[in-house]
PDB file of N, CA and C in Angstrom:
ATOM      1  N   UNK L1127     -29.853 114.969  26.880  1.00  0.00           N
ATOM      2  CA  UNK L1127     -30.915 114.260  27.376  1.00  0.00           C
ATOM      3  C   UNK L1127     -30.787 112.705  26.791  1.00  0.00           C
ATOM      4  N   UNK L1128     -31.397 111.831  27.524  1.00  0.00           N
ATOM      5  CA  UNK L1128     -31.355 110.481  27.115  1.00  0.00           C
ATOM      6  C   UNK L1128     -32.846 109.914  26.945  1.00  0.00           C
ATOM      7  N   UNK L1129     -32.862 108.859  26.221  1.00  0.00           N
ATOM      8  CA  UNK L1129     -34.213 108.283  26.169  1.00  0.00           C
ATOM      9  C   UNK L1129     -34.233 107.093  27.156  1.00  0.00           C
ATOM     10  N   UNK L1130     -35.407 107.086  27.855  1.00  0.00           N
ATOM     11  CA  UNK L1130     -35.560 106.062  28.905  1.00  0.00           C
ATOM     12  C   UNK L1130     -37.067 105.767  29.043  1.00  0.00           C
ATOM     13  N   UNK L1131     -37.514 104.902  28.023  1.00  0.00           N
ATOM     14  CA  UNK L1131     -38.899 104.587  28.014  1.00  0.00           C
ATOM     15  C   UNK L1131     -39.339 103.873  29.316  1.00  0.00           C
ATOM     16  N   UNK L1132     -38.414 102.970  29.908  1.00  0.00           N
ATOM     17  CA  UNK L1132     -38.842 102.228  31.100  1.00  0.00           C
ATOM     18  C   UNK L1132     -39.124 103.259  32.254  1.00  0.00           C
ATOM     19  N   UNK L1133     -38.380 104.376  32.388  1.00  0.00           N
ATOM     20  CA  UNK L1133     -38.728 105.331  33.446  1.00  0.00           C
ATOM     21  C   UNK L1133     -39.955 106.091  33.166  1.00  0.00           C
ATOM     22  N   UNK L1134     -40.354 106.351  31.851  1.00  0.00           N
ATOM     23  CA  UNK L1134     -41.593 106.953  31.557  1.00  0.00           C
ATOM     24  C   UNK L1134     -42.776 105.918  31.912  1.00  0.00           C
ATOM     25  N   UNK L1135     -42.534 104.645  31.703  1.00  0.00           N
ATOM     26  CA  UNK L1135     -43.549 103.639  32.026  1.00  0.00           C
ATOM     27  C   UNK L1135     -43.654 103.657  33.527  1.00  0.00           C
ATOM     28  N   UNK L1136     -42.624 103.606  34.272  1.00  0.00           N
ATOM     29  CA  UNK L1136     -42.538 103.488  35.619  1.00  0.00           C
ATOM     30  C   UNK L1136     -43.361 104.689  36.335  1.00  0.00           C
ATOM     31  N   UNK L1137     -43.062 105.875  35.685  1.00  0.00           N
ATOM     32  CA  UNK L1137     -43.807 107.073  36.242  1.00  0.00           C
ATOM     33  C   UNK L1137     -45.204 107.033  36.107  1.00  0.00           C
ATOM     34  N   UNK L1138     -45.604 106.453  35.060  1.00  0.00           N
ATOM     35  CA  UNK L1138     -47.186 106.311  34.865  1.00  0.00           C
ATOM     36  C   UNK L1138     -47.727 105.267  35.884  1.00  0.00           C
ATOM     37  N   UNK L1139     -46.986 104.114  36.030  1.00  0.00           N
ATOM     38  CA  UNK L1139     -47.442 103.109  36.896  1.00  0.00           C
ATOM     39  C   UNK L1139     -47.237 103.480  38.495  1.00  0.00           C
ATOM     40  N   UNK L1140     -46.351 104.401  38.683  1.00  0.00           N
ATOM     41  CA  UNK L1140     -46.091 104.829  40.082  1.00  0.00           C
ATOM     42  C   UNK L1140     -47.355 105.396  40.653  1.00  0.00           C
ATOM     43  N   UNK L1141     -48.308 105.909  39.798  1.00  0.00           N
ATOM     44  CA  UNK L1141     -49.645 106.287  40.363  1.00  0.00           C
ATOM     45  C   UNK L1141     -50.390 105.376  41.113  1.00  0.00           C
ATOM     46  N   UNK L1142     -49.964 103.894  40.876  1.00  0.00           N
ATOM     47  CA  UNK L1142     -50.768 102.943  41.469  1.00  0.00           C
ATOM     48  C   UNK L1142     -50.172 102.573  42.919  1.00  0.00           C
ATOM     49  N   UNK L1143     -49.219 103.396  43.313  1.00  0.00           N
ATOM     50  CA  UNK L1143     -48.635 103.182  44.607  1.00  0.00           C
ATOM     51  C   UNK L1143     -49.640 103.188  45.714  1.00  0.00           C
ATOM     52  N   UNK L1144     -50.765 103.986  45.559  1.00  0.00           N
ATOM     53  CA  UNK L1144     -51.777 104.155  46.486  1.00  0.00           C
ATOM     54  C   UNK L1144     -52.361 102.827  46.803  1.00  0.00           C
ATOM     55  N   UNK L1145     -52.437 101.986  45.891  1.00  0.00           N
ATOM     56  CA  UNK L1145     -53.117 100.609  45.966  1.00  0.00           C
ATOM     57  C   UNK L1145     -52.322  99.650  47.065  1.00  0.00           C
ATOM     58  N   UNK L1146     -51.068  99.946  47.014  1.00  0.00           N
ATOM     59  CA  UNK L1146     -50.196  99.165  47.972  1.00  0.00           C
ATOM     60  C   UNK L1146     -49.830  99.942  49.386  1.00  0.00           C
ATOM     61  N   UNK L1147     -49.577 101.231  49.137  1.00  0.00           N
ATOM     62  CA  UNK L1147     -49.224 102.127  50.319  1.00  0.00           C
ATOM     63  C   UNK L1147     -50.108 102.796  50.841  1.00  0.00           C
ATOM     64  N   UNK L1148     -51.322 103.088  50.222  1.00  0.00           N
ATOM     65  CA  UNK L1148     -52.262 103.995  50.854  1.00  0.00           C
ATOM     66  C   UNK L1148     -52.077 105.466  50.472  1.00  0.00           C
ATOM     67  N   UNK L1149     -51.012 105.787  50.005  1.00  0.00           N
ATOM     68  CA  UNK L1149     -50.644 107.128  49.498  1.00  0.00           C
ATOM     69  C   UNK L1149     -49.643 106.934  48.409  1.00  0.00           C
ATOM     70  N   UNK L1150     -49.220 108.115  47.807  1.00  0.00           N
ATOM     71  CA  UNK L1150     -48.034 108.212  46.916  1.00  0.00           C
ATOM     72  C   UNK L1150     -48.561 108.380  45.438  1.00  0.00           C
ATOM     73  N   UNK L1151     -49.836 108.479  45.174  1.00  0.00           N
ATOM     74  CA  UNK L1151     -50.118 108.533  43.805  1.00  0.00           C
ATOM     75  C   UNK L1151     -49.770 109.838  43.281  1.00  0.00           C
ATOM     76  N   UNK L1152     -49.607 110.909  44.010  1.00  0.00           N
ATOM     77  CA  UNK L1152     -49.289 112.194  43.628  1.00  0.00           C
ATOM     78  C   UNK L1152     -47.854 112.441  43.908  1.00  0.00           C
ATOM     79  N   UNK L1153     -47.279 111.983  45.045  1.00  0.00           N
ATOM     80  CA  UNK L1153     -46.040 112.356  45.392  1.00  0.00           C
ATOM     81  C   UNK L1153     -44.880 111.615  44.702  1.00  0.00           C
ATOM     82  N   UNK L1154     -45.035 110.308  44.469  1.00  0.00           N
ATOM     83  CA  UNK L1154     -43.993 109.652  43.745  1.00  0.00           C
ATOM     84  C   UNK L1154     -43.724 110.030  42.261  1.00  0.00           C
ATOM     85  N   UNK L1155     -44.974 110.293  41.372  1.00  0.00           N
ATOM     86  CA  UNK L1155     -44.706 110.801  40.183  1.00  0.00           C
ATOM     87  C   UNK L1155     -44.103 112.223  40.145  1.00  0.00           C
ATOM     88  N   UNK L1156     -44.513 113.026  41.201  1.00  0.00           N
ATOM     89  CA  UNK L1156     -44.057 114.399  41.212  1.00  0.00           C
ATOM     90  C   UNK L1156     -42.430 114.371  41.499  1.00  0.00           C
ATOM     91  N   UNK L1157     -42.155 113.430  42.348  1.00  0.00           N
ATOM     92  CA  UNK L1157     -40.585 113.240  42.789  1.00  0.00           C
ATOM     93  C   UNK L1157     -39.841 112.855  41.404  1.00  0.00           C
ATOM     94  N   UNK L1158     -40.387 111.852  40.676  1.00  0.00           N
ATOM     95  CA  UNK L1158     -39.857 111.340  39.494  1.00  0.00           C
ATOM     96  C   UNK L1158     -39.579 112.403  38.393  1.00  0.00           C
ATOM     97  N   UNK L1159     -40.717 113.199  38.298  1.00  0.00           N
ATOM     98  CA  UNK L1159     -40.748 114.377  37.221  1.00  0.00           C
ATOM     99  C   UNK L1159     -39.811 115.362  37.666  1.00  0.00           C
ATOM    100  N   UNK L1160     -39.816 115.798  38.815  1.00  0.00           N
ATOM    101  CA  UNK L1160     -39.002 116.910  39.122  1.00  0.00           C
ATOM    102  C   UNK L1160     -37.485 116.488  39.067  1.00  0.00           C
ATOM    103  N   UNK L1161     -37.139 115.281  39.322  1.00  0.00           N
ATOM    104  CA  UNK L1161     -35.829 114.888  39.279  1.00  0.00           C
ATOM    105  C   UNK L1161     -35.248 114.585  37.889  1.00  0.00           C
ATOM    106  N   UNK L1162     -36.161 114.095  36.971  1.00  0.00           N
ATOM    107  CA  UNK L1162     -35.771 113.685  35.646  1.00  0.00           C
ATOM    108  C   UNK L1162     -36.206 114.376  34.543  1.00  0.00           C
ATOM    109  N   UNK L1163     -37.148 115.576  34.722  1.00  0.00           N
ATOM    110  CA  UNK L1163     -37.595 116.342  33.660  1.00  0.00           C
ATOM    111  C   UNK L1163     -36.520 116.923  32.700  1.00  0.00           C
ATOM    112  N   UNK L1164     -35.513 117.134  33.042  1.00  0.00           N
ATOM    113  CA  UNK L1164     -34.422 117.705  32.222  1.00  0.00           C
ATOM    114  C   UNK L1164     -33.382 116.745  31.702  1.00  0.00           C
ATOM    115  N   UNK L1165     -33.522 115.514  32.156  1.00  0.00           N
ATOM    116  CA  UNK L1165     -32.621 114.488  31.824  1.00  0.00           C
ATOM    117  C   UNK L1165     -33.071 113.406  30.910  1.00  0.00           C
ATOM    118  N   UNK L1166     -34.471 113.342  30.797  1.00  0.00           N
ATOM    119  CA  UNK L1166     -35.117 112.152  30.070  1.00  0.00           C
ATOM    120  C   UNK L1166     -36.086 112.739  28.938  1.00  0.00           C
ATOM    121  N   UNK L1167     -35.917 112.316  27.598  1.00  0.00           N
ATOM    122  CA  UNK L1167     -36.783 112.740  26.645  1.00  0.00           C
ATOM    123  C   UNK L1167     -38.168 112.371  26.913  1.00  0.00           C
ATOM    124  N   UNK L1168     -38.983 113.451  26.869  1.00  0.00           N
ATOM    125  CA  UNK L1168     -40.411 113.167  27.114  1.00  0.00           C
ATOM    126  C   UNK L1168     -40.946 113.212  28.618  1.00  0.00           C
ATOM    127  N   UNK L1169     -40.002 113.184  29.516  1.00  0.00           N
ATOM    128  CA  UNK L1169     -40.470 113.221  30.891  1.00  0.00           C
ATOM    129  C   UNK L1169     -41.129 114.346  31.340  1.00  0.00           C
ATOM    130  N   UNK L1170     -40.779 115.519  30.821  1.00  0.00           N
ATOM    131  CA  UNK L1170     -41.347 116.774  31.145  1.00  0.00           C
ATOM    132  C   UNK L1170     -42.892 116.806  30.755  1.00  0.00           C
ATOM    133  N   UNK L1171     -43.217 116.340  29.493  1.00  0.00           N
ATOM    134  CA  UNK L1171     -44.619 116.328  29.118  1.00  0.00           C
ATOM    135  C   UNK L1171     -45.375 115.379  29.753  1.00  0.00           C
ATOM    136  N   UNK L1172     -44.815 114.134  29.904  1.00  0.00           N
ATOM    137  CA  UNK L1172     -45.488 112.982  30.436  1.00  0.00           C
ATOM    138  C   UNK L1172     -45.785 113.424  31.937  1.00  0.00           C
ATOM    139  N   UNK L1173     -44.714 113.900  32.706  1.00  0.00           N
ATOM    140  CA  UNK L1173     -45.011 114.252  34.094  1.00  0.00           C
ATOM    141  C   UNK L1173     -46.056 115.325  34.267  1.00  0.00           C
ATOM    142  N   UNK L1174     -46.048 116.291  33.543  1.00  0.00           N
ATOM    143  CA  UNK L1174     -47.072 117.274  33.569  1.00  0.00           C
ATOM    144  C   UNK L1174     -48.397 116.702  33.408  1.00  0.00           C
ATOM    145  N   UNK L1175     -48.629 115.780  32.463  1.00  0.00           N
ATOM    146  CA  UNK L1175     -49.915 115.135  32.342  1.00  0.00           C
ATOM    147  C   UNK L1175     -50.318 114.379  33.570  1.00  0.00           C
ATOM    148  N   UNK L1176     -49.354 113.519  34.133  1.00  0.00           N
ATOM    149  CA  UNK L1176     -49.592 112.763  35.326  1.00  0.00           C
ATOM    150  C   UNK L1176     -49.995 113.601  36.515  1.00  0.00           C
ATOM    151  N   UNK L1177     -49.147 114.771  36.738  1.00  0.00           N
ATOM    152  CA  UNK L1177     -49.491 115.636  37.848  1.00  0.00           C
ATOM    153  C   UNK L1177     -50.888 116.295  37.675  1.00  0.00           C
ATOM    154  N   UNK L1178     -51.132 116.789  36.604  1.00  0.00           N
ATOM    155  CA  UNK L1178     -52.550 117.382  36.222  1.00  0.00           C
ATOM    156  C   UNK L1178     -53.644 116.408  36.592  1.00  0.00           C
ATOM    157  N   UNK L1179     -53.375 115.182  36.128  1.00  0.00           N
ATOM    158  CA  UNK L1179     -54.417 114.135  36.276  1.00  0.00           C
ATOM    159  C   UNK L1179     -54.653 113.868  37.875  1.00  0.00           C
ATOM    160  N   UNK L1180     -53.580 113.785  38.620  1.00  0.00           N
ATOM    161  CA  UNK L1180     -53.600 113.479  39.855  1.00  0.00           C
ATOM    162  C   UNK L1180     -54.187 114.523  40.674  1.00  0.00           C
ATOM    163  N   UNK L1181     -53.882 115.792  40.424  1.00  0.00           N
ATOM    164  CA  UNK L1181     -54.430 116.877  40.995  1.00  0.00           C
ATOM    165  C   UNK L1181     -55.962 117.055  40.704  1.00  0.00           C
ATOM    166  N   UNK L1182     -56.216 116.727  39.500  1.00  0.00           N
ATOM    167  CA  UNK L1182     -57.708 116.742  39.124  1.00  0.00           C
ATOM    168  C   UNK L1182     -58.519 115.764  39.923  1.00  0.00           C
ATOM    169  N   UNK L1183     -58.030 114.534  40.030  1.00  0.00           N
ATOM    170  CA  UNK L1183     -58.581 113.455  40.821  1.00  0.00           C
ATOM    171  C   UNK L1183     -58.954 113.902  42.298  1.00  0.00           C
ATOM    172  N   UNK L1184     -57.840 114.527  42.968  1.00  0.00           N
ATOM    173  CA  UNK L1184     -58.095 115.043  44.309  1.00  0.00           C
ATOM    174  C   UNK L1184     -59.273 115.900  44.255  1.00  0.00           C
ATOM    175  N   UNK L1185     -59.329 116.836  43.405  1.00  0.00           N
ATOM    176  CA  UNK L1185     -60.311 117.864  43.329  1.00  0.00           C
ATOM    177  C   UNK L1185     -61.765 117.208  43.188  1.00  0.00           C
ATOM    178  N   UNK L1186     -61.775 116.230  42.251  1.00  0.00           N
ATOM    179  CA  UNK L1186     -63.019 115.479  42.150  1.00  0.00           C
ATOM    180  C   UNK L1186     -63.426 114.645  43.340  1.00  0.00           C
ATOM    181  N   UNK L1187     -62.480 114.078  43.913  1.00  0.00           N
ATOM    182  CA  UNK L1187     -62.754 113.332  45.180  1.00  0.00           C
ATOM    183  C   UNK L1187     -63.388 114.280  46.270  1.00  0.00           C
ATOM    184  N   UNK L1188     -62.739 115.583  46.402  1.00  0.00           N
ATOM    185  CA  UNK L1188     -63.213 116.468  47.318  1.00  0.00           C
ATOM    186  C   UNK L1188     -64.667 116.954  47.031  1.00  0.00           C
ATOM    187  N   UNK L1189     -64.904 117.090  45.804  1.00  0.00           N
ATOM    188  CA  UNK L1189     -66.379 117.361  45.312  1.00  0.00           C
ATOM    189  C   UNK L1189     -67.329 116.269  45.543  1.00  0.00           C
ATOM    190  N   UNK L1190     -66.885 114.965  45.595  1.00  0.00           N
ATOM    191  CA  UNK L1190     -67.780 113.907  45.817  1.00  0.00           C
ATOM    192  C   UNK L1190     -68.184 113.842  47.337  1.00  0.00           C
ATOM    193  N   UNK L1191     -67.441 114.465  48.246  1.00  0.00           N
ATOM    194  CA  UNK L1191     -67.760 114.299  49.729  1.00  0.00           C
ATOM    195  C   UNK L1191     -68.981 114.902  50.113  1.00  0.00           C
ATOM    196  N   UNK L1192     -69.336 116.097  49.702  1.00  0.00           N
ATOM    197  CA  UNK L1192     -70.660 116.767  50.004  1.00  0.00           C
ATOM    198  C   UNK L1192     -71.788 116.112  49.158  1.00  0.00           C
ATOM    199  N   UNK L1193     -71.389 115.470  48.136  1.00  0.00           N
ATOM    200  CA  UNK L1193     -72.398 114.596  47.144  1.00  0.00           C
ATOM    201  C   UNK L1193     -72.882 113.433  47.855  1.00  0.00           C
ATOM    202  N   UNK L1194     -72.308 112.835  48.826  1.00  0.00           N
ATOM    203  CA  UNK L1194     -72.636 111.743  49.734  1.00  0.00           C
ATOM    204  C   UNK L1194     -74.056 112.080  50.218  1.00  0.00           C
ATOM    205  N   UNK L1195     -74.177 113.256  50.810  1.00  0.00           N
ATOM    206  CA  UNK L1195     -75.396 113.679  51.460  1.00  0.00           C
ATOM    207  C   UNK L1195     -76.585 113.732  50.428  1.00  0.00           C
ATOM    208  N   UNK L1196     -76.392 113.907  49.108  1.00  0.00           N
ATOM    209  CA  UNK L1196     -77.344 114.050  48.063  1.00  0.00           C
ATOM    210  C   UNK L1196     -77.595 112.678  47.514  1.00  0.00           C
ATOM    211  N   UNK L1197     -78.388 111.950  48.111  1.00  0.00           N
ATOM    212  CA  UNK L1197     -78.850 110.668  47.533  1.00  0.00           C
ATOM    213  C   UNK L1197     -77.730 109.553  47.450  1.00  0.00           C
ATOM    214  N   UNK L1198     -76.526 109.860  48.078  1.00  0.00           N
ATOM    215  CA  UNK L1198     -75.438 108.915  48.024  1.00  0.00           C
ATOM    216  C   UNK L1198     -74.719 109.062  46.588  1.00  0.00           C
ATOM    217  N   UNK L1199     -74.824 110.071  45.915  1.00  0.00           N
ATOM    218  CA  UNK L1199     -74.129 110.196  44.678  1.00  0.00           C
ATOM    219  C   UNK L1199     -72.744 110.317  44.788  1.00  0.00           C
ATOM    220  N   UNK L1200     -72.189 110.739  45.976  1.00  0.00           N
ATOM    221  CA  UNK L1200     -70.774 110.933  46.206  1.00  0.00           C
ATOM    222  C   UNK L1200     -70.181 109.464  46.054  1.00  0.00           C
ATOM    223  N   UNK L1201     -70.887 108.337  46.652  1.00  0.00           N
ATOM    224  CA  UNK L1201     -70.346 107.055  46.611  1.00  0.00           C
ATOM    225  C   UNK L1201     -70.190 106.582  45.214  1.00  0.00           C
ATOM    226  N   UNK L1202     -71.094 106.870  44.311  1.00  0.00           N
ATOM    227  CA  UNK L1202     -70.911 106.511  42.877  1.00  0.00           C
ATOM    228  C   UNK L1202     -69.844 107.334  42.258  1.00  0.00           C
ATOM    229  N   UNK L1203     -69.640 108.520  42.569  1.00  0.00           N
ATOM    230  CA  UNK L1203     -68.516 109.261  42.175  1.00  0.00           C
ATOM    231  C   UNK L1203     -67.063 108.729  42.622  1.00  0.00           C
ATOM    232  N   UNK L1204     -67.061 108.285  43.927  1.00  0.00           N
ATOM    233  CA  UNK L1204     -65.846 107.652  44.573  1.00  0.00           C
ATOM    234  C   UNK L1204     -65.555 106.386  43.696  1.00  0.00           C
ATOM    235  N   UNK L1205     -66.612 105.537  43.438  1.00  0.00           N
ATOM    236  CA  UNK L1205     -66.332 104.280  42.800  1.00  0.00           C
ATOM    237  C   UNK L1205     -65.829 104.547  41.229  1.00  0.00           C
ATOM    238  N   UNK L1206     -66.393 105.560  40.591  1.00  0.00           N
ATOM    239  CA  UNK L1206     -66.006 105.858  39.282  1.00  0.00           C
ATOM    240  C   UNK L1206     -64.568 106.445  39.140  1.00  0.00           C
ATOM    241  N   UNK L1207     -64.356 107.380  40.069  1.00  0.00           N
ATOM    242  CA  UNK L1207     -62.883 107.889  40.161  1.00  0.00           C
ATOM    243  C   UNK L1207     -61.839 106.877  40.611  1.00  0.00           C
ATOM    244  N   UNK L1208     -62.261 105.993  41.427  1.00  0.00           N
ATOM    245  CA  UNK L1208     -61.364 104.916  41.819  1.00  0.00           C
ATOM    246  C   UNK L1208     -60.939 103.976  40.674  1.00  0.00           C
ATOM    247  N   UNK L1209     -62.005 103.654  39.939  1.00  0.00           N
ATOM    248  CA  UNK L1209     -61.761 102.803  38.728  1.00  0.00           C
ATOM    249  C   UNK L1209     -60.805 103.465  37.649  1.00  0.00           C
ATOM    250  N   UNK L1210     -61.220 104.808  37.467  1.00  0.00           N
ATOM    251  CA  UNK L1210     -60.431 105.720  36.465  1.00  0.00           C
ATOM    252  C   UNK L1210     -58.985 105.846  36.920  1.00  0.00           C
ATOM    253  N   UNK L1211     -58.728 105.986  38.172  1.00  0.00           N
ATOM    254  CA  UNK L1211     -57.327 106.203  38.693  1.00  0.00           C
ATOM    255  C   UNK L1211     -56.519 104.975  38.664  1.00  0.00           C
ATOM    256  N   UNK L1212     -57.152 103.761  38.353  1.00  0.00           N
ATOM    257  CA  UNK L1212     -56.274 102.579  38.278  1.00  0.00           C
ATOM    258  C   UNK L1212     -56.190 102.287  36.619  1.00  0.00           C
ATOM    259  N   UNK L1213     -57.323 102.466  35.912  1.00  0.00           N
ATOM    260  CA  UNK L1213     -57.256 102.125  34.491  1.00  0.00           C
ATOM    261  C   UNK L1213     -56.373 102.988  33.724  1.00  0.00           C
ATOM    262  N   UNK L1214     -56.561 104.395  33.781  1.00  0.00           N
ATOM    263  CA  UNK L1214     -55.808 105.276  32.978  1.00  0.00           C
ATOM    264  C   UNK L1214     -54.149 105.110  33.211  1.00  0.00           C
ATOM    265  N   UNK L1215     -53.680 105.056  34.260  1.00  0.00           N
ATOM    266  CA  UNK L1215     -52.263 104.922  34.336  1.00  0.00           C
ATOM    267  C   UNK L1215     -51.832 103.607  33.797  1.00  0.00           C
ATOM    268  N   UNK L1216     -52.551 102.448  33.807  1.00  0.00           N
ATOM    269  CA  UNK L1216     -52.177 101.227  33.137  1.00  0.00           C
ATOM    270  C   UNK L1216     -52.221 101.565  31.534  1.00  0.00           C
ATOM    271  N   UNK L1217     -53.309 102.094  31.140  1.00  0.00           N
ATOM    272  CA  UNK L1217     -53.382 102.285  29.661  1.00  0.00           C
ATOM    273  C   UNK L1217     -52.371 103.166  29.180  1.00  0.00           C
ATOM    274  N   UNK L1218     -52.061 104.188  29.771  1.00  0.00           N
ATOM    275  CA  UNK L1218     -50.948 105.230  29.349  1.00  0.00           C
ATOM    276  C   UNK L1218     -49.663 104.584  29.447  1.00  0.00           C
ATOM    277  N   UNK L1219     -49.315 103.768  30.439  1.00  0.00           N
ATOM    278  CA  UNK L1219     -48.083 103.102  30.510  1.00  0.00           C
ATOM    279  C   UNK L1219     -47.941 102.225  29.219  1.00  0.00           C
ATOM    280  N   UNK L1220     -49.001 101.485  28.768  1.00  0.00           N
ATOM    281  CA  UNK L1220     -48.804 100.716  27.687  1.00  0.00           C
ATOM    282  C   UNK L1220     -48.752 101.499  26.476  1.00  0.00           C
ATOM    283  N   UNK L1221     -49.507 102.673  26.335  1.00  0.00           N
ATOM    284  CA  UNK L1221     -49.314 103.700  25.181  1.00  0.00           C
ATOM    285  C   UNK L1221     -47.899 104.074  25.178  1.00  0.00           C
ATOM    286  N   UNK L1222     -47.228 104.457  26.265  1.00  0.00           N
ATOM    287  CA  UNK L1222     -45.928 104.967  26.244  1.00  0.00           C
ATOM    288  C   UNK L1222     -44.962 103.839  25.754  1.00  0.00           C
ATOM    289  N   UNK L1223     -45.191 102.578  26.163  1.00  0.00           N
ATOM    290  CA  UNK L1223     -44.230 101.574  25.830  1.00  0.00           C
ATOM    291  C   UNK L1223     -44.447 101.321  24.378  1.00  0.00           C
ATOM    292  N   UNK L1224     -45.575 101.781  23.661  1.00  0.00           N
ATOM    293  CA  UNK L1224     -45.641 101.378  22.298  1.00  0.00           C
ATOM    294  C   UNK L1224     -45.374 102.695  21.331  1.00  0.00           C
ATOM    295  N   UNK L1225     -44.913 103.750  22.062  1.00  0.00           N
ATOM    296  CA  UNK L1225     -44.477 105.050  21.447  1.00  0.00           C
ATOM    297  C   UNK L1225     -45.709 105.826  21.095  1.00  0.00           C
ATOM    298  N   UNK L1226     -46.923 105.635  21.546  1.00  0.00           N
ATOM    299  CA  UNK L1226     -48.034 106.481  21.363  1.00  0.00           C
ATOM    300  C   UNK L1226     -48.164 107.475  22.353  1.00  0.00           C
ATOM    301  N   UNK L1227     -48.835 108.549  21.991  1.00  0.00           N
ATOM    302  CA  UNK L1227     -48.972 109.674  22.851  1.00  0.00           C
ATOM    303  C   UNK L1227     -50.058 109.318  24.144  1.00  0.00           C
ATOM    304  N   UNK L1228     -49.868 109.673  25.288  1.00  0.00           N
ATOM    305  CA  UNK L1228     -50.729 109.247  26.445  1.00  0.00           C
ATOM    306  C   UNK L1228     -51.720 110.357  26.554  1.00  0.00           C
ATOM    307  N   UNK L1229     -52.848 109.977  27.058  1.00  0.00           N
ATOM    308  CA  UNK L1229     -53.922 110.899  27.306  1.00  0.00           C
ATOM    309  C   UNK L1229     -54.697 110.715  28.653  1.00  0.00           C
ATOM    310  N   UNK L1230     -55.081 111.716  29.328  1.00  0.00           N
ATOM    311  CA  UNK L1230     -55.743 111.629  30.637  1.00  0.00           C
ATOM    312  C   UNK L1230     -57.086 112.373  30.504  1.00  0.00           C
ATOM    313  N   UNK L1231     -58.121 111.769  30.203  1.00  0.00           N
ATOM    314  CA  UNK L1231     -59.448 112.615  30.031  1.00  0.00           C
ATOM    315  C   UNK L1231     -59.799 113.120  31.531  1.00  0.00           C
ATOM    316  N   UNK L1232     -60.600 114.117  31.523  1.00  0.00           N
ATOM    317  CA  UNK L1232     -61.170 114.630  32.720  1.00  0.00           C
ATOM    318  C   UNK L1232     -60.011 115.470  33.443  1.00  0.00           C
ATOM    319  N   UNK L1233     -58.949 115.507  32.800  1.00  0.00           N
ATOM    320  CA  UNK L1233     -57.791 116.143  33.603  1.00  0.00           C
ATOM    321  C   UNK L1233     -57.745 117.652  33.350  1.00  0.00           C
ATOM    322  N   UNK L1234     -57.800 118.447  34.516  1.00  0.00           N
ATOM    323  CA  UNK L1234     -57.718 119.845  34.251  1.00  0.00           C
ATOM    324  C   UNK L1234     -56.175 120.352  34.230  1.00  0.00           C
ATOM    325  N   UNK L1235     -55.962 121.320  33.503  1.00  0.00           N
ATOM    326  CA  UNK L1235     -54.555 121.728  33.137  1.00  0.00           C
ATOM    327  C   UNK L1235     -54.128 122.755  34.215  1.00  0.00           C
ATOM    328  N   UNK L1236     -53.420 122.413  35.228  1.00  0.00           N
ATOM    329  CA  UNK L1236     -52.877 123.192  36.204  1.00  0.00           C
ATOM    330  C   UNK L1236     -51.386 123.676  35.799  1.00  0.00           C
ATOM    331  N   UNK L1237     -50.680 122.646  35.365  1.00  0.00           N
ATOM    332  CA  UNK L1237     -49.294 122.789  34.939  1.00  0.00           C
ATOM    333  C   UNK L1237     -49.370 122.632  33.478  1.00  0.00           C
ATOM    334  N   UNK L1238     -48.727 123.740  32.768  1.00  0.00           N
ATOM    335  CA  UNK L1238     -48.632 123.577  31.405  1.00  0.00           C
ATOM    336  C   UNK L1238     -47.236 123.895  30.895  1.00  0.00           C
TER     337      UNK L1238
END
């Protein structure tokens, strides 16, 4: 196994693909993780965190849909989740580049 900090950073930042492409925040990190988890030190752990975070975001966005009918709370939820989905990948890419452990709060653990 090799160390490749740049690939770990790229995997975290690949979640931002949705901003440019409209999709890919789950697909691109998933492909990178599956292809490199046995080749790069730390990729398996970081990939699991990213995939769990992205699946959690999808579930939270789905929960916000019916909340739109309840006084528009779903719109607030969409706004908060949208901000979190941009901030945490950037923060965790910086943490990985500094050798610190990454964390994704509000992330449910589907893959362990």
